[in-house]
Amino acid sequence: LPTVGKTSDPPQQPMEVSISAEGALTLRDRASSMEERKISRNDLVAAIRQKQNRNPDQAVVISADKNVRYEAVLEVMDMLQQNQVRKVGLLAKPRGG
């Protein structure tokens, strides 16, 4: 039978950026705590860059209130990509049965 090697590093938890209906941003670093903290756009970029210094492949997911305009989500995504955040995704909740 073939063997599978173990990876030396466990997969990194993504950082989660949430956009409220009012447009306020919060950041949750799932690797260190589940606590959300309000954050400005400039501080958001700085916090993610600091995390990327330790892990260049740090993933970031964006979640938004259902009343947030699509453009607001794209603005945050674009801002992150312009600041060399390579792994940016959208967090979606599955629909209830």
Coordinates of C-alpha atoms in Angstrom, one line a residue:
L1 CA 0.0 0.0 0.0
P2 CA 1.2 3.5 -0.6
T3 CA 2.1 5.6 2.4
V4 CA 1.2 9.2 3.1
G5 CA 3.6 11.5 4.7
K6 CA 2.6 13.8 7.5
T7 CA 2.9 17.5 7.0
S8 CA 5.1 19.3 9.4
D9 CA 2.8 22.2 9.9
P10 CA -0.9 22.0 10.7
P11 CA -3.1 24.0 8.4
Q12 CA -3.5 27.6 9.4
Q13 CA -6.9 28.9 10.4
P14 CA -8.1 31.7 8.2
M15 CA -8.5 35.2 9.6
E16 CA -12.1 36.4 9.3
V17 CA -13.1 39.9 8.3
S18 CA -16.8 40.7 8.9
I19 CA -18.7 43.6 7.4
S20 CA -21.7 44.8 9.3
A21 CA -24.9 46.3 7.8
E22 CA -23.5 49.7 8.7
G23 CA -20.2 49.0 7.0
A24 CA -18.1 48.5 10.1
L25 CA -15.3 46.0 10.0
T26 CA -14.4 43.4 12.6
L27 CA -11.5 41.0 12.6
R28 CA -11.4 37.5 14.1
D29 CA -8.1 35.6 14.2
R30 CA -9.3 32.0 14.5
A31 CA -5.8 30.7 15.3
S32 CA -5.5 32.7 18.5
S33 CA -9.0 33.3 19.7
M34 CA -12.6 33.4 18.6
E35 CA -13.0 37.0 19.8
E36 CA -14.0 39.6 17.3
R37 CA -12.7 43.1 17.5
K38 CA -13.7 46.2 15.6
I39 CA -11.0 47.5 13.3
S40 CA -10.4 50.3 10.8
R41 CA -9.4 49.6 7.2
N42 CA -5.8 50.7 7.8
D43 CA -5.5 48.6 11.0
L44 CA -7.0 45.6 9.2
V45 CA -4.3 45.7 6.6
A46 CA -1.6 46.1 9.2
A47 CA -2.9 43.2 11.3
I48 CA -3.0 40.9 8.3
R49 CA 0.4 41.9 7.1
Q50 CA 1.8 41.2 10.6
K51 CA 0.3 37.7 10.5
Q52 CA 1.7 37.2 6.9
N53 CA 5.2 38.0 8.2
R54 CA 5.0 34.7 10.1
N55 CA 2.9 32.9 7.5
P56 CA 3.0 34.2 3.9
D57 CA 0.1 31.9 2.9
Q58 CA -2.2 33.3 5.6
A59 CA -5.8 32.9 4.3
V60 CA -8.4 35.6 4.9
V61 CA -12.2 35.0 4.5
I62 CA -14.7 37.8 4.2
S63 CA -18.2 37.5 5.6
A64 CA -20.9 40.2 5.4
D65 CA -24.3 40.9 6.7
K66 CA -27.0 40.1 4.1
N67 CA -27.9 43.8 3.8
V68 CA -24.3 44.8 2.8
R69 CA -24.0 46.0 -0.8
Y70 CA -21.9 43.8 -3.0
E71 CA -19.7 46.7 -3.8
A72 CA -18.6 47.0 -0.1
V73 CA -17.5 43.4 -0.1
L74 CA -15.6 43.9 -3.4
E75 CA -13.9 47.0 -1.9
V76 CA -12.6 45.1 1.0
M77 CA -11.5 42.2 -1.2
D78 CA -9.7 44.6 -3.6
M79 CA -8.0 46.4 -0.7
L80 CA -6.6 43.1 0.6
Q81 CA -5.4 42.0 -2.8
Q82 CA -3.7 45.3 -3.4
N83 CA -1.8 44.8 -0.2
Q84 CA -0.5 41.4 -1.3
V85 CA -3.0 39.2 0.5
R86 CA -2.9 36.3 -1.9
K87 CA -5.5 34.0 -0.3
V88 CA -8.8 35.9 0.0
G89 CA -12.2 34.1 -0.1
L90 CA -15.8 34.6 0.8
L91 CA -17.4 32.9 3.8
A92 CA -20.9 31.7 3.0
K93 CA -23.5 30.0 5.2
P94 CA -25.3 27.0 3.8
R95 CA -29.0 27.5 3.3
G96 CA -31.3 25.8 5.9
G97 CA -33.2 22.7 4.7

